Short mmCIF file of C-alpha atoms in Angstrom, two decimals:
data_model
loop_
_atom_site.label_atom_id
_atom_site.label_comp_id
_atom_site.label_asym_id
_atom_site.label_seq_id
_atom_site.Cartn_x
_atom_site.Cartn_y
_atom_site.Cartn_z
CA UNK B 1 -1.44 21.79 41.63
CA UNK B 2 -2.83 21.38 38.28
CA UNK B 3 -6.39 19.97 37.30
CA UNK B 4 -4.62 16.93 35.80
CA UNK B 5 -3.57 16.12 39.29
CA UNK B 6 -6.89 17.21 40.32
CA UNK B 7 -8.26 14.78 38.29
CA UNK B 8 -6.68 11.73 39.61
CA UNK B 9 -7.13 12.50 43.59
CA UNK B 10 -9.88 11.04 45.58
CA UNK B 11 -10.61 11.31 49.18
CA UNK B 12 -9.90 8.40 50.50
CA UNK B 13 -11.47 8.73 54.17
CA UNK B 14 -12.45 5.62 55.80
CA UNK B 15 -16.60 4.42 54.91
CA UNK B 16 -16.48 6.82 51.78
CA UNK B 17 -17.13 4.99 48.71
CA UNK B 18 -16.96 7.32 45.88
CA UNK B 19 -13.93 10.34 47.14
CA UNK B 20 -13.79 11.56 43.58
CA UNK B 21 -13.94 14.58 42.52
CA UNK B 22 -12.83 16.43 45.07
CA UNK B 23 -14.59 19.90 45.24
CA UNK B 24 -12.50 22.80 44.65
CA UNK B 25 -12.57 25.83 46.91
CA UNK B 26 -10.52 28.59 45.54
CA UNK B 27 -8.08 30.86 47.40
CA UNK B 28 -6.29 31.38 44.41
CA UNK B 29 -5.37 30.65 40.94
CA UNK B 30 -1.76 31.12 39.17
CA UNK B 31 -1.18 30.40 35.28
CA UNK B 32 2.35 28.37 34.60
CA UNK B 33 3.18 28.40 30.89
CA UNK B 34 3.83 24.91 29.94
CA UNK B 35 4.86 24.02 25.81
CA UNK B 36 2.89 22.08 23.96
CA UNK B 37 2.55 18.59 23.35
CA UNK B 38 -0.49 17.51 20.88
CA UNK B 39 0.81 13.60 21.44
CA UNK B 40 0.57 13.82 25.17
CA UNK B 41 -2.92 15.59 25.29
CA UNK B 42 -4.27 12.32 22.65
CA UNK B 43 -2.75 9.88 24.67
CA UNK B 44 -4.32 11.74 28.19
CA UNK B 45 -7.90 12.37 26.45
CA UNK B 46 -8.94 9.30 27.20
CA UNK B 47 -7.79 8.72 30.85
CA UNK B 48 -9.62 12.21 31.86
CA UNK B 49 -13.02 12.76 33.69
CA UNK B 50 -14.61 14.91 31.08
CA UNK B 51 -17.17 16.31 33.69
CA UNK B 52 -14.98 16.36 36.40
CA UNK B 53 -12.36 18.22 34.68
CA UNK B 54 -14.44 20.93 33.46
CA UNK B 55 -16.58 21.18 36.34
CA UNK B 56 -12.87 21.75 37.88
CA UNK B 57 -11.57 24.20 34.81
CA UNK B 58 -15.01 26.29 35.60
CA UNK B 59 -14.48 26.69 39.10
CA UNK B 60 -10.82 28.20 39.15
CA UNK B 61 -12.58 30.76 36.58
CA UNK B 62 -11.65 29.11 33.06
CA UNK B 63 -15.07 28.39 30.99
CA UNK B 64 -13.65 27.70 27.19
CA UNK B 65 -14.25 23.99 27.40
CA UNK B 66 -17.18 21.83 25.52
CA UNK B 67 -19.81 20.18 28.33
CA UNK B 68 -19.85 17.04 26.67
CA UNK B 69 -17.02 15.31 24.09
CA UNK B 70 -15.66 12.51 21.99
CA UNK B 71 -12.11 11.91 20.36
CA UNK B 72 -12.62 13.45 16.67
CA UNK B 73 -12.58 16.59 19.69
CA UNK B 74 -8.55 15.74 19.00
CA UNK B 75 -8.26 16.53 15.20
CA UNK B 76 -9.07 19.86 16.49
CA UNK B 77 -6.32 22.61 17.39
CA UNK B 78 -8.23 24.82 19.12
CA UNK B 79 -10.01 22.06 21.31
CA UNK B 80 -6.26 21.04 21.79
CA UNK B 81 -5.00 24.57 22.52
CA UNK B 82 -7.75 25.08 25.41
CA UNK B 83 -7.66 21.18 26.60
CA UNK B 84 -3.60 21.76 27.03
CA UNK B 85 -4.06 25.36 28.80
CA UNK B 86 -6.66 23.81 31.56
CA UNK B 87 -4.87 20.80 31.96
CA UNK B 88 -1.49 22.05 32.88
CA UNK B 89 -1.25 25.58 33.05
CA UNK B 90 -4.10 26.47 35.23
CA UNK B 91 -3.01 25.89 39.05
CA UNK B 92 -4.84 25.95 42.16
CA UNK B 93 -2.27 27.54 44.00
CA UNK B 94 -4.27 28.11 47.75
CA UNK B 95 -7.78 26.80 48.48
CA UNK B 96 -8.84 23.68 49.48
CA UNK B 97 -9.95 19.96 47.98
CA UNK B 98 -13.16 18.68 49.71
CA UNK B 99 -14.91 15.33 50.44
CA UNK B 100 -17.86 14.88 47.70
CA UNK B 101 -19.38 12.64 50.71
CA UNK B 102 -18.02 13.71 53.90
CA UNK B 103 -17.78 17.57 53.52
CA UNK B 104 -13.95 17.11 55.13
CA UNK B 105 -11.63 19.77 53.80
CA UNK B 106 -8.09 19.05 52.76
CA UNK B 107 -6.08 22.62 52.72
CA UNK B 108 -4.28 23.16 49.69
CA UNK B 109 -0.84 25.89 50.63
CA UNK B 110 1.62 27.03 48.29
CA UNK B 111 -0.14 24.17 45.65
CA UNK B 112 0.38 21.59 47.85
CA UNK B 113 -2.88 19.81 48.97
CA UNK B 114 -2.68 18.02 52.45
CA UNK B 115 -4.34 14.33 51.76
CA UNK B 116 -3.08 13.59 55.09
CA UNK B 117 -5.53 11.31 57.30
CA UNK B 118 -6.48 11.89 60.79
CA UNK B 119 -6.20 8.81 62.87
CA UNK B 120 -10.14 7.99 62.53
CA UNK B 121 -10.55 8.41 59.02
CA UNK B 122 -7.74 5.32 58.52
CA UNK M 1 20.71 14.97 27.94
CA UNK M 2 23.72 12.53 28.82
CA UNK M 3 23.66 10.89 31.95
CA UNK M 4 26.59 12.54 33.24
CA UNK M 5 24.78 16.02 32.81
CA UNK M 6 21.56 14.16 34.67
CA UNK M 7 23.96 13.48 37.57
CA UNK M 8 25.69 16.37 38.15
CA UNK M 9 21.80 18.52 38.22
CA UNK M 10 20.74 16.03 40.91
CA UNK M 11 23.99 16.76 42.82
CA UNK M 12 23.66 20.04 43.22
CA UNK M 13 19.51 19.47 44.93
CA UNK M 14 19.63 20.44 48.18
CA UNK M 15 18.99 17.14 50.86
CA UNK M 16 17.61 16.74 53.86
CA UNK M 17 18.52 18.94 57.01
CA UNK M 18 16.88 16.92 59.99
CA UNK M 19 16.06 13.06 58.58
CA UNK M 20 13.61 11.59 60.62
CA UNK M 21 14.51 8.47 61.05
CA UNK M 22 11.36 7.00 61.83
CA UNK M 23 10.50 7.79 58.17
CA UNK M 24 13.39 6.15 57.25
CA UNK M 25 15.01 8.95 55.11
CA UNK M 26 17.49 8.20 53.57
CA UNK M 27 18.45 10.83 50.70
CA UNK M 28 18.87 8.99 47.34
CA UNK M 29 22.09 9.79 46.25
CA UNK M 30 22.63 11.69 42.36
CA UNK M 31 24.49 8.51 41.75
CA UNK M 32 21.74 5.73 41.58
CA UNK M 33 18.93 8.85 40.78
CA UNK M 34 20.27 9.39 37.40
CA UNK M 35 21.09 5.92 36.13
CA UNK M 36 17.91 4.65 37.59
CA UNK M 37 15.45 6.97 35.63
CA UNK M 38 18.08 7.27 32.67
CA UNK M 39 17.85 3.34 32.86
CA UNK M 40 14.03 3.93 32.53
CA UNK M 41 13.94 6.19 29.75
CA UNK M 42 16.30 5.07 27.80
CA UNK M 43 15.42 1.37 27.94
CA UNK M 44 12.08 1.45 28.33
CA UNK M 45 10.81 4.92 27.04
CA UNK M 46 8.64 5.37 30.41
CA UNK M 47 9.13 9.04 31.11
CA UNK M 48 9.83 11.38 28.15
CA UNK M 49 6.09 12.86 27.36
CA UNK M 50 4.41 10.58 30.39
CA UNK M 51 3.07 11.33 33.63
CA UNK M 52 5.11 10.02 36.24
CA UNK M 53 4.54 9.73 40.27
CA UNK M 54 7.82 9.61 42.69
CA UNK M 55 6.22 8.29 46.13
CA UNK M 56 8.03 8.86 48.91
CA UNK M 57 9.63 11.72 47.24
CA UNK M 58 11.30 13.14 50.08
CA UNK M 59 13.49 16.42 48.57
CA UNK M 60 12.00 15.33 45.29
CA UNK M 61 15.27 13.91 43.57
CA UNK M 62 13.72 10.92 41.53
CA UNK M 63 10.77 13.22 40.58
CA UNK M 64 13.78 16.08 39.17
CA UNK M 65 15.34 13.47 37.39
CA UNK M 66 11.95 12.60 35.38
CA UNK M 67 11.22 16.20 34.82
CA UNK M 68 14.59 16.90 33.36
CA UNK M 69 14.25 13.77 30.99
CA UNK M 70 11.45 15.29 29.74
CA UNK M 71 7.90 13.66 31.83
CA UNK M 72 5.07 15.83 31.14
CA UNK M 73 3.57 15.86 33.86
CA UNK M 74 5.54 14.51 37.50
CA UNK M 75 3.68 14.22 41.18
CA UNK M 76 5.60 14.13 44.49
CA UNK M 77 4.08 12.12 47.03
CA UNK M 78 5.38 12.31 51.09
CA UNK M 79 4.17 12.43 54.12
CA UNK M 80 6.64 14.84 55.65
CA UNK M 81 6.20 18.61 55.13
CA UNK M 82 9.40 20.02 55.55
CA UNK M 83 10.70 17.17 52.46
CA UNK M 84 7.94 18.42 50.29
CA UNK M 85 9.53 21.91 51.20
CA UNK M 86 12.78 21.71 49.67
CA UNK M 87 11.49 19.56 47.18
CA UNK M 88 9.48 22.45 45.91
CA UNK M 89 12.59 24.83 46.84
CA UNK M 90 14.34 22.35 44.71
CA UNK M 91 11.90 22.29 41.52
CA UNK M 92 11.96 26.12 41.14
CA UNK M 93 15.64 25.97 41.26
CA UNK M 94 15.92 23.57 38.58
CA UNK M 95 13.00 25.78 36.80
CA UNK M 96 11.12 22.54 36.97
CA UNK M 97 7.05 22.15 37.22
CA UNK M 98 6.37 19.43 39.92
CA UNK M 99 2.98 18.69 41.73
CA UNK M 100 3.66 17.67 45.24
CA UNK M 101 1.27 16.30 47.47
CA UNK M 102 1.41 15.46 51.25
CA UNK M 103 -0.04 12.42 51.92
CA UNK M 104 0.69 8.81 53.52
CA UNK M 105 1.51 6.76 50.29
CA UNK M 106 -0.42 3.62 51.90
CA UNK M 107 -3.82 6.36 52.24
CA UNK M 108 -3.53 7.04 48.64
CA UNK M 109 -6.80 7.79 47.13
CA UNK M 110 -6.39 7.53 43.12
CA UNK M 111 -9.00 7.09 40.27
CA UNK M 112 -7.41 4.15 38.69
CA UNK M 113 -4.09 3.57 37.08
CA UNK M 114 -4.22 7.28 35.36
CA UNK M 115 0.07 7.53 35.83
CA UNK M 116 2.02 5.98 33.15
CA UNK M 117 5.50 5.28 35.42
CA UNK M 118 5.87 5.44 39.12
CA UNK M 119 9.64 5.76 40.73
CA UNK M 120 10.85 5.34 43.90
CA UNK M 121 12.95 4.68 47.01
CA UNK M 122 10.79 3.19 49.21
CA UNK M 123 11.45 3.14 52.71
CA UNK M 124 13.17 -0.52 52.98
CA UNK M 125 10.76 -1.29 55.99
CA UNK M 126 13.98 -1.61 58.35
CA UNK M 127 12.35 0.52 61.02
CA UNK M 128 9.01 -0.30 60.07
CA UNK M 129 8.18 -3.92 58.67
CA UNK M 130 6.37 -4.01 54.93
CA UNK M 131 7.13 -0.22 54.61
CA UNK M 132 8.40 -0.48 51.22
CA UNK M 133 5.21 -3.88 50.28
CA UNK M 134 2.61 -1.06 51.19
CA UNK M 135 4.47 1.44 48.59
CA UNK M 136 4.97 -1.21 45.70
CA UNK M 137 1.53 -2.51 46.04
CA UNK M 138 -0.35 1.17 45.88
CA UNK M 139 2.41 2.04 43.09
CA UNK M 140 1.64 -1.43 41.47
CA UNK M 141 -2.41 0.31 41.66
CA UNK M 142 -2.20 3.89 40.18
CA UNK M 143 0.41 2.63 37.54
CA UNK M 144 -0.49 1.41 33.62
CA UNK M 145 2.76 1.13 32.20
CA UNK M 146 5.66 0.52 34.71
CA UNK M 147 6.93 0.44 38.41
CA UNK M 148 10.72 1.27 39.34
CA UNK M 149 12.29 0.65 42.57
CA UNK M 150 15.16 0.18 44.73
CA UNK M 151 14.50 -2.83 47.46
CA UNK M 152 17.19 -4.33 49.59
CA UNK M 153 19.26 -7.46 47.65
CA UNK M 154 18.70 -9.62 50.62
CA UNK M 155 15.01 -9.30 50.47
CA UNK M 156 14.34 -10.32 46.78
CA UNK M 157 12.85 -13.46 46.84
CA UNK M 158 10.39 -12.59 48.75
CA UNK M 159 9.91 -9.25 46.89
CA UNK M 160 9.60 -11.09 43.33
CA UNK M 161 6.73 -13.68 45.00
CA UNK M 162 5.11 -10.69 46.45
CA UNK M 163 4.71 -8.45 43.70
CA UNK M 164 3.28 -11.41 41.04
CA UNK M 165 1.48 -13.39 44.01
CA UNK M 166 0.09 -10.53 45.61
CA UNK M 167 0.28 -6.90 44.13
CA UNK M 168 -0.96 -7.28 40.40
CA UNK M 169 2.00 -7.27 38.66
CA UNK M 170 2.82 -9.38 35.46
CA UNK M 171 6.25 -9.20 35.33
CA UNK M 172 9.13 -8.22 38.06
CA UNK M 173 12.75 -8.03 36.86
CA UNK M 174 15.88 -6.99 38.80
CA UNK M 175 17.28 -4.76 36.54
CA UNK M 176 20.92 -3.99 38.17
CA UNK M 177 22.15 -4.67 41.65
CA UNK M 178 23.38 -1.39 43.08
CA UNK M 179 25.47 0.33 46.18
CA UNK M 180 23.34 2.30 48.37
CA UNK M 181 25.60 4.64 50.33
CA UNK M 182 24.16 5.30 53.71
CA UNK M 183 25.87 8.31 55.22
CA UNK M 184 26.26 8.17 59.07
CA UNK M 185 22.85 10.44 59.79
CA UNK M 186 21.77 8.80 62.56
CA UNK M 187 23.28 8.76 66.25
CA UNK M 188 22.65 4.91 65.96
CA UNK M 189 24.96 4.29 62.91
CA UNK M 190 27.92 3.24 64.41
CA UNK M 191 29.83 3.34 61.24
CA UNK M 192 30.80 6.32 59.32
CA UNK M 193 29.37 5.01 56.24
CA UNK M 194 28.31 1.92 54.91
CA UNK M 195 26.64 0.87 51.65
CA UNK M 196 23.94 -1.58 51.43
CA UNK M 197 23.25 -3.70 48.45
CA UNK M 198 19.80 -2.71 46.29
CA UNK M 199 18.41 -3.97 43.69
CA UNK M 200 16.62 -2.02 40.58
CA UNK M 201 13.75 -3.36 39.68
CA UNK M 202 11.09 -2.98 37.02
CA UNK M 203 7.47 -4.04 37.57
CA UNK M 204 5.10 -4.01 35.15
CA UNK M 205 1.48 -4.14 36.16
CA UNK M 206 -1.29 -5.19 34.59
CA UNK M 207 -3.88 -3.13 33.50
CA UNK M 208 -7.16 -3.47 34.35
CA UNK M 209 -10.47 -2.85 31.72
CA UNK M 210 -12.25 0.51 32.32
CA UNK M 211 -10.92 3.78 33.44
CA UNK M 212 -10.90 3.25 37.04
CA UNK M 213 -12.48 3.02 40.33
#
């Protein structure tokens, strides 16, 4: 799973009113070389959850990106070059997603998280 | 790529082994895979370069078909394990990045409509009433730019009122009425095969200020 993905999941357990971000708990971490694409990254800058997403980036071990951000950010290649790298190559491959409110763990196997809800959390 | 090429990838994808039929699954054929997203991108321009979601995924043959025409970034959703296991069996065949996640499509937590496109083939709530209302409205959610879908012919009058009434969409537009072959995968299909007529549709939905929830 990437930490674009990872930026778009919430927990959505019954009574929880803010699920996102998940918290990431790492098992581990596998890099997928993706080409690049400076028009996609523009056109996703501004749909992303700057603090969520590099909270996420420093917890699977990658530390390259600015705390806080604005667009002129995109004239740059290098921003580009580490925005692209942490947004789709860097994968969370086995861990675990977890409630920001209730602490509830969602496994994440072969970068698959399960988002599936028990009966009470419906 | 041509849509023949498109085709004859999405016929080689490996299918379900053991449908559950409770989940309705129905595999959706190469056929009415590749003209549906080919339909979409060539049309419409909603998946070269976007991020696109294919709920429902099952072996992950709509969610191929966006990859190979080029979606940045593409995100399997299904409830059933052992689909999201040959879907992923089929992505690394196809050398194909695709993000699969198991969830119940009606649970869906999502911040906002972050996915351009979503694409699917909905269960068509035979065996389970509104099956394929609680996909379109959650797709109708997470989506800026467009919705496709496959819904049975008979049901589109109520599907159209739905969808503008009900599910925030500003437009809904049968694009082409379609076969759906239905192989005999069931011990209650009495025939050997039958098709069933579907209709493709394009919702657009409208977007909402701010960047989400």
């Amino acid at each position: 799973m990437r930490l674009l993905t990872h930026n778009m999941l919430s927990s959505n357990i019954k009574g929880v009113s803010n699920g996102f971000p998940l918290r990431i708990e790492v098992g581990k971490v596998v890099e997928k070389q993706v080409d690049f694409n400076a028009d996609f990254l523009r056109n996703m800058f501004p749909k992303i959850e700057w603090k969520a997403f590099v909270d996420a980036a420093k917890t699977v071990g990658y530390a390259e990106l600015p705390e806080e951000v604005d667009s002129s950010a995109l004239e740059s290649e290098e921003f580009l070059n580490k925005f692209h790298h942490a947004l789709l190559e860097l994968h969370l491959e086995e861990g675990a997603l977890v409630c920001p409110e209730t602490g509830r763990r969602f496994p994440v196997s072969k970068g698959i998280p399960n988002m599936l809800l028990h009966e009470d959390e419906v | 790529m041509k849509l023949k090429q498109l085709e004859g990838l999405l016929g080689d994808l490996q299918q379900f082994s053991d449908p559950k039929v409770e989940l309705e699954q129905y595999p959706t054929g190469p056929h009415i895979a590749s003209r549906m997203l080919f339909t979409a991108e060539n049309s419409f321009g909603d998946i070269s370069s976007k991020v696109v979601a294919d709920f429902g995924c099952g072996c992950g043959t709509l969610g191929a078909a966006a990859a190979l025409l080029g979606a940045e970034h593409v995100i399997g959703i299904d409830i059933d394990s052992q689909s999201l296991e040959i879907a992923s069996l089929n992505a690394e065949d196809l050398e194909l990045d695709i993000n699969l996640i198991q969830c119940d499509v009606k649970n869906l937590g999502w911040r906002g409509q972050t996915v351009d496109t979503v694409v699917m083939n909905p269960p068509f709530g035979t065996r389970k009433k509104g099956a394929d209302m609680e996909f379109l409205s959650v797709a109708l959610k997470i989506a800026s730019q467009a919705v496709y879908s496959l819904h049975k012919t008979s049901t589109r009058d109520h599907i159209k009122r739905a969808a503008l009434r009900d599910f925030n969409s500003s437009s809904a537009e049968v694009l082409c009425e379609l076969r759906f072959d239905v192989p005999q995968l069931y011990k209650f299909h009495k025939k050997k095969e039958v098709d069933i007529a579907v209709d493709l549709w394009r919702f657009v939905p409208k977007v909402n200020q701010g960047k989400g929830d």
